[in-house]
Coordinates of C-alpha atoms in Angstrom, one line a residue:
M1 CA 29.2 -33.1 58.7
Q2 CA 31.5 -36.3 57.7
F3 CA 33.5 -37.9 60.3
G4 CA 35.8 -40.9 59.5
I5 CA 39.1 -42.8 60.0
F6 CA 42.3 -43.0 57.6
T7 CA 44.7 -45.4 57.8
I8 CA 48.3 -45.3 56.1
G9 CA 48.8 -49.2 56.3
D10 CA 51.8 -49.1 58.0
V11 CA 53.3 -52.9 59.1
T12 CA 55.0 -52.1 62.6
T13 CA 56.2 -54.2 65.5
D14 CA 54.0 -53.7 68.5
P15 CA 57.1 -52.5 71.1
T16 CA 55.4 -53.9 74.2
D17 CA 55.4 -57.6 72.9
G18 CA 58.0 -57.7 69.6
T19 CA 55.2 -59.1 67.5
T20 CA 54.9 -57.9 64.0
P21 CA 51.8 -58.7 61.8
T22 CA 52.1 -60.0 58.5
E23 CA 51.0 -58.2 55.7
H24 CA 48.2 -60.6 55.1
E25 CA 47.3 -60.0 58.9
R26 CA 47.6 -55.8 58.4
I27 CA 45.7 -55.9 55.2
N28 CA 42.9 -57.9 57.2
A29 CA 43.1 -55.5 60.0
M30 CA 42.6 -52.5 57.8
T31 CA 39.2 -54.0 56.4
Q32 CA 37.8 -55.0 60.0
M33 CA 38.3 -51.2 60.8
A34 CA 36.2 -50.2 58.0
L35 CA 33.6 -52.5 59.0
K36 CA 33.7 -51.5 62.5
A37 CA 33.5 -47.7 61.3
E38 CA 30.3 -48.2 59.6
E39 CA 28.7 -50.4 62.3
V40 CA 29.7 -47.6 65.0
G41 CA 27.7 -44.6 62.6
L42 CA 31.2 -43.1 61.2
D43 CA 30.7 -41.7 57.7
V44 CA 33.9 -42.2 55.7
F45 CA 36.9 -45.1 55.6
A46 CA 40.1 -43.8 53.4
T47 CA 43.1 -45.9 52.9
G48 CA 46.6 -44.2 51.9
E49 CA 48.7 -45.7 48.8
H50 CA 52.2 -46.5 49.2
H51 CA 54.4 -48.8 47.3
N52 CA 57.5 -48.9 49.7
P53 CA 57.8 -50.9 52.8
P54 CA 56.6 -50.8 55.5
F55 CA 53.3 -50.1 54.3
V56 CA 50.8 -52.5 52.5
P57 CA 48.0 -50.6 50.6
S58 CA 49.6 -50.7 47.1
S59 CA 46.3 -51.3 45.1
P60 CA 43.5 -48.9 47.1
T61 CA 40.9 -49.8 44.7
T62 CA 41.3 -53.3 45.0
H63 CA 40.9 -52.9 48.7
L64 CA 38.0 -50.3 48.6
G65 CA 36.1 -52.6 46.3
Y66 CA 36.4 -55.5 48.8
I67 CA 35.2 -53.1 51.5
A68 CA 32.4 -51.7 49.2
A69 CA 30.6 -55.1 48.8
K70 CA 30.6 -55.8 52.8
T71 CA 29.1 -52.1 53.6
E72 CA 25.9 -50.4 52.5
K73 CA 26.6 -46.9 53.5
L74 CA 30.2 -46.0 54.5
Q75 CA 31.9 -43.3 51.9
L76 CA 35.3 -44.9 50.6
S77 CA 38.2 -42.6 50.0
T78 CA 41.8 -42.3 49.6
A79 CA 44.6 -40.7 52.0
T80 CA 46.2 -40.1 49.1
T81 CA 46.1 -41.4 45.2
L82 CA 49.4 -40.7 43.5
I83 CA 48.4 -38.1 41.3
T84 CA 52.2 -38.0 40.5
T85 CA 53.7 -41.8 40.0
N86 CA 50.1 -43.0 38.7
D87 CA 49.3 -42.8 35.4
P88 CA 46.1 -40.6 35.1
V89 CA 44.4 -43.0 32.4
K90 CA 44.6 -45.6 35.1
I91 CA 43.3 -43.5 37.8
A92 CA 40.2 -42.4 35.7
E93 CA 39.4 -46.2 34.9
D94 CA 40.1 -47.6 38.0
Y95 CA 38.2 -45.0 40.2
A96 CA 35.2 -44.8 37.7
F97 CA 34.9 -48.9 38.0
L98 CA 35.2 -48.6 41.8
Q99 CA 32.5 -45.8 41.4
H100 CA 29.9 -48.3 39.7
L101 CA 30.7 -51.0 42.2
S102 CA 30.0 -49.1 45.2
G103 CA 27.1 -47.4 43.6
G104 CA 28.8 -44.1 44.1
R105 CA 30.0 -44.3 47.3
V106 CA 33.6 -43.3 46.5
D107 CA 35.5 -40.0 46.5
L108 CA 39.7 -39.5 46.1
M109 CA 41.9 -37.4 47.6
M110 CA 45.2 -36.3 45.2
G111 CA 48.4 -36.2 46.5
R112 CA 52.0 -35.8 45.2
G113 CA 53.7 -38.4 47.7
N114 CA 56.6 -37.5 49.6
T115 CA 58.8 -40.9 49.3
G116 CA 61.9 -40.1 47.0
P117 CA 62.8 -43.7 45.8
V118 CA 59.2 -44.3 44.6
Y119 CA 59.2 -41.9 42.1
P120 CA 61.9 -43.7 39.7
W121 CA 60.3 -46.9 40.5
F122 CA 57.5 -45.7 38.2
G123 CA 59.6 -43.7 35.8
K124 CA 59.2 -40.5 37.3
D125 CA 61.4 -37.4 38.8
I126 CA 60.4 -36.3 42.4
R127 CA 62.4 -32.9 41.1
Q128 CA 59.2 -32.4 38.9
G129 CA 56.4 -33.4 41.7
I130 CA 54.4 -30.1 41.1
P131 CA 54.3 -29.6 37.3
L132 CA 53.3 -33.5 37.4
A133 CA 50.7 -33.2 39.8
V134 CA 49.4 -30.0 37.8
E135 CA 49.3 -31.3 34.4
N136 CA 48.4 -35.1 35.5
Y137 CA 45.4 -33.9 37.2
H138 CA 44.5 -31.6 34.4
L139 CA 44.2 -34.5 32.2
L140 CA 42.0 -36.6 34.9
R141 CA 39.7 -33.8 34.4
R142 CA 39.2 -34.3 31.0
L143 CA 39.3 -38.0 30.8
W144 CA 36.4 -37.8 33.1
R145 CA 34.3 -35.2 31.5
E146 CA 35.3 -35.1 27.9
R147 CA 35.1 -38.0 25.2
P148 CA 37.0 -38.4 23.0
V149 CA 40.0 -36.7 24.7
N150 CA 42.9 -35.4 22.4
W151 CA 45.7 -34.4 24.3
S152 CA 49.6 -34.0 24.3
G153 CA 52.0 -33.1 27.2
E154 CA 55.0 -33.0 28.9
F155 CA 54.9 -36.4 31.1
R156 CA 53.1 -39.0 28.9
T157 CA 52.4 -39.8 25.5
P158 CA 49.9 -38.3 23.9
L159 CA 46.1 -39.3 23.3
Q160 CA 44.3 -39.9 19.9
G161 CA 40.4 -40.3 20.3
Y162 CA 40.4 -41.9 23.5
V163 CA 37.5 -42.6 25.7
S164 CA 38.0 -43.7 29.3
T165 CA 36.0 -46.8 30.1
P166 CA 34.0 -47.0 31.9
W167 CA 32.6 -43.5 32.1
P168 CA 31.6 -42.1 35.3
L169 CA 28.5 -43.1 36.9
D170 CA 25.4 -41.2 35.9
D171 CA 27.9 -39.0 34.3
T172 CA 29.3 -37.8 37.4
P173 CA 32.9 -38.0 38.3
P174 CA 33.9 -38.8 41.7
F175 CA 34.4 -35.9 43.9
V176 CA 38.2 -35.1 44.4
W177 CA 40.1 -33.6 47.2
H178 CA 43.8 -32.3 46.9
G179 CA 45.5 -33.1 50.1
S180 CA 48.8 -31.2 51.0
I181 CA 51.0 -30.8 54.5
R182 CA 53.0 -27.9 52.7
S183 CA 52.8 -27.0 49.1
V184 CA 50.7 -23.8 48.5
Q185 CA 50.7 -24.6 44.8
I186 CA 48.3 -27.8 45.8
A187 CA 46.1 -25.5 47.6
E188 CA 45.9 -23.6 45.0
Q189 CA 45.0 -26.3 42.7
A190 CA 42.0 -27.2 44.6
A191 CA 40.9 -23.9 45.0
F192 CA 41.2 -23.2 41.1
Y193 CA 38.9 -26.1 40.0
G194 CA 36.6 -25.8 43.4
D195 CA 37.7 -29.0 44.7
G196 CA 38.0 -29.9 48.3
F197 CA 41.3 -29.0 50.2
F198 CA 42.1 -31.5 53.1
H199 CA 45.2 -31.1 55.4
N200 CA 46.8 -33.9 57.3
N201 CA 46.6 -31.9 60.4
I202 CA 49.1 -34.4 62.3
F203 CA 52.6 -33.2 62.1
W204 CA 52.0 -29.5 61.9
N205 CA 51.2 -27.1 64.6
K206 CA 47.9 -25.0 64.5
E207 CA 49.4 -21.8 62.8
H208 CA 50.6 -23.7 59.5
T209 CA 47.6 -25.6 59.2
A210 CA 45.4 -22.3 59.5
K211 CA 47.8 -20.6 57.1
M212 CA 47.2 -23.6 54.4
V213 CA 43.4 -23.9 54.9
G214 CA 43.2 -19.9 54.5
I215 CA 45.1 -19.6 51.4
Y216 CA 42.6 -22.1 49.8
R217 CA 39.7 -20.8 51.2
R218 CA 40.7 -16.9 49.4
R219 CA 41.8 -18.4 46.4
F220 CA 38.2 -20.5 46.1
E221 CA 36.5 -17.2 46.3
Q222 CA 38.4 -15.4 44.0
Y223 CA 38.0 -17.8 41.4
G224 CA 34.5 -17.5 41.9
H225 CA 33.2 -20.4 43.4
G226 CA 31.5 -19.0 46.4
R227 CA 32.5 -17.2 49.6
A228 CA 35.7 -18.0 51.4
D229 CA 34.0 -19.9 54.3
Q230 CA 32.1 -22.1 52.0
A231 CA 35.0 -23.8 50.7
T232 CA 35.2 -27.6 51.2
V233 CA 37.6 -28.0 53.5
G234 CA 39.0 -31.6 55.3
L235 CA 41.0 -32.0 58.3
G236 CA 43.1 -35.0 59.8
G237 CA 43.6 -35.8 63.4
Q238 CA 45.2 -38.6 65.7
V239 CA 43.6 -39.4 69.1
F240 CA 44.0 -42.3 71.4
I241 CA 41.1 -42.5 74.1
G242 CA 41.4 -43.9 77.5
D243 CA 39.1 -43.4 80.9
T244 CA 41.8 -40.9 82.3
E245 CA 44.4 -38.9 81.0
E246 CA 47.0 -40.8 83.0
Q247 CA 45.8 -44.4 81.8
A248 CA 45.8 -43.1 78.0
K249 CA 49.3 -41.9 77.7
K250 CA 50.6 -44.8 80.1
F251 CA 49.2 -47.2 77.3
F252 CA 50.1 -45.1 74.1
R253 CA 53.6 -44.0 75.2
P254 CA 55.4 -46.8 74.1
Y255 CA 53.5 -46.8 70.6
F256 CA 54.2 -43.2 70.0
D257 CA 58.0 -43.5 71.3
N258 CA 58.6 -46.1 68.3
A259 CA 56.0 -44.8 66.0
P260 CA 58.0 -45.0 62.4
V261 CA 56.9 -41.5 61.3
Y262 CA 57.7 -39.1 64.6
G263 CA 59.0 -41.6 67.2
H264 CA 62.2 -40.8 68.8
G265 CA 61.7 -37.6 68.5
P266 CA 59.7 -35.1 70.6
S267 CA 58.2 -36.4 73.8
L268 CA 54.6 -37.2 73.7
E269 CA 54.0 -34.4 75.8
E270 CA 55.9 -31.8 73.4
F271 CA 54.3 -33.4 70.5
T272 CA 50.8 -33.2 72.0
E273 CA 51.7 -29.7 72.8
M274 CA 52.9 -28.9 69.0
T275 CA 50.5 -30.8 66.8
P276 CA 46.5 -31.8 66.7
L277 CA 47.6 -35.2 68.5
T278 CA 45.4 -35.8 71.7
V279 CA 45.9 -38.5 73.8
G280 CA 43.2 -38.5 76.9
T281 CA 39.7 -38.9 77.7
V282 CA 36.6 -38.7 75.4
E283 CA 36.0 -35.0 76.7
Q284 CA 39.6 -34.0 76.1
V285 CA 39.3 -35.3 72.5
I286 CA 35.8 -33.6 71.9
E287 CA 37.2 -30.0 73.3
R288 CA 40.7 -30.5 71.3
T289 CA 38.9 -31.5 68.2
M290 CA 36.2 -28.8 68.2
Q291 CA 39.4 -26.3 68.6
F292 CA 40.0 -27.3 64.8
A293 CA 37.1 -25.0 63.6
D294 CA 38.4 -22.0 65.7
W295 CA 41.8 -22.5 63.7
V296 CA 40.3 -22.9 60.0
G297 CA 37.1 -22.3 60.3
D298 CA 33.7 -24.3 60.0
Y299 CA 34.5 -27.5 57.6
Q300 CA 33.1 -30.5 56.2
R301 CA 35.1 -33.9 56.9
Q302 CA 36.8 -35.0 59.9
L303 CA 39.3 -38.0 59.6
F304 CA 41.4 -39.9 62.2
L305 CA 44.2 -41.7 62.2
M306 CA 43.2 -44.5 64.8
D307 CA 45.8 -47.4 63.8
H308 CA 49.3 -45.9 63.6
A309 CA 52.5 -47.7 65.1
G310 CA 51.8 -51.0 66.0
L311 CA 48.7 -51.1 68.0
P312 CA 46.8 -54.3 68.3
L313 CA 43.9 -54.7 66.1
E314 CA 41.6 -55.4 68.8
V315 CA 43.0 -51.9 70.7
V316 CA 42.3 -50.1 67.4
L317 CA 38.6 -51.6 66.8
E318 CA 38.1 -50.6 70.7
Q319 CA 39.3 -47.0 70.1
I320 CA 37.1 -46.7 66.9
E321 CA 33.9 -47.8 68.7
I322 CA 34.8 -45.1 71.5
L323 CA 35.2 -42.4 68.7
G324 CA 32.0 -43.5 66.8
R325 CA 29.8 -43.9 69.9
E326 CA 30.8 -41.3 72.5
V327 CA 32.9 -38.8 70.6
V328 CA 31.8 -38.1 67.3
P329 CA 27.7 -37.4 68.0
E330 CA 29.1 -35.0 70.4
V331 CA 31.1 -33.4 68.3
R332 CA 29.1 -33.5 65.5
R333 CA 26.4 -31.7 67.4
R334 CA 28.7 -28.7 68.7
M335 CA 29.9 -28.4 65.0
E336 CA 26.6 -28.2 63.4
A337 CA 25.6 -25.7 66.4
R338 CA 28.4 -23.2 65.5
R339 CA 27.8 -23.5 61.9
P340 CA 26.4 -20.4 59.9
E341 CA 23.6 -21.2 57.6
H342 CA 25.4 -20.3 54.6
V343 CA 28.2 -22.9 55.4
P344 CA 27.9 -26.3 53.9
S345 CA 27.6 -29.2 56.9
D346 CA 28.7 -31.9 54.1
P347 CA 31.3 -32.0 51.2
P348 CA 29.7 -33.0 47.5
T349 CA 28.4 -36.4 47.2
H350 CA 27.8 -38.4 43.9
A351 CA 24.1 -37.7 45.0
T352 CA 24.3 -34.1 45.4
L353 CA 26.4 -33.6 42.2
K354 CA 24.3 -35.7 40.3
L355 CA 21.4 -33.5 40.7
D356 CA 23.5 -30.1 40.4
R357 CA 24.9 -30.2 37.0
D358 CA 25.8 -26.4 37.2
H359 CA 28.4 -27.4 40.2
P360 CA 31.8 -26.6 38.9
H361 CA 33.0 -30.0 39.6
H362 CA 31.2 -30.8 36.4
R363 CA 33.4 -28.5 34.3
I364 CA 37.2 -29.1 33.0
Q365 CA 38.5 -25.7 33.9
P366 CA 36.1 -24.0 36.4
G367 CA 38.5 -21.3 37.4
R368 CA 38.1 -17.7 36.2
V369 CA 41.6 -17.6 34.9
E370 CA 42.1 -14.0 34.4
D371 CA 42.0 -14.0 38.7
K372 CA 44.9 -16.1 39.0

């Protein structure tokens, strides 16, 4: 099973001392997090993509390429790549190039984006978010698997005799996850292609998360990709770890209360009761994370948000250290002990997909359409 961290790259004032990092400092902090993740044995680092303040990660491939040069094993991913406002032609080029730079250590998570003003900045209409995601991703499938491409659609100019460059490494496109919090159509899309489905698992209750993953699993099986419990699932999560629960809550509370996404709303106690946020000891984090598999079934990737809401870099690095050294080894052991033999431990990687040419990943349209 893969474990890692993801960041949304928010530039947030530290509520305890009033300091605000510069954009340069925040970008450097995200890089240091990735390096620490590899150092402590985590598997994945994923960065968000945002084009509006107070977020800085507007160019994920630039950042991940830099991290690739400084790491050896770390899987590089996104959380998410905007399939709606980005041109799929540019996505195909950029991520194939990153794939070559990293030696195949890259996958990406597709998402629609939920910031309304961003759409018109890129000439798009948020009211067309779902149709954009569907059309753009299908074009991306073709760009990475067919040459030349002759194509016409609703949302961009036609392509005639187009060949994407560079071509995916080893004729093997990067594995794709589809990230969605609430859109059933995106779970359906992931199932049709046999791709991974990633649920943010930060803001919603366990019933909602289980419902979304359940829809994806059932459709994955109906489209002929394997049994429902063999579908590739990833979850998010957020933790803050202390020596005691009281100490952890005391330290984290001002950051929670002023967080740009969920601050000034429910109390810390209410939010941890309603959502997967865990603030407490190592054992409490282990026990809570193990519950995720009870909600959604055995899954393949777990990513944690560790740096939100203005937490100082030195605190974040310490949290990643604890996560990697004390939490993940035990969660990994327990997860594998409960996993049935027929359920994959890991999601597909470049190495496995390169060898398995029959995998639906290699086909443009692998789902059995009559089952839809």
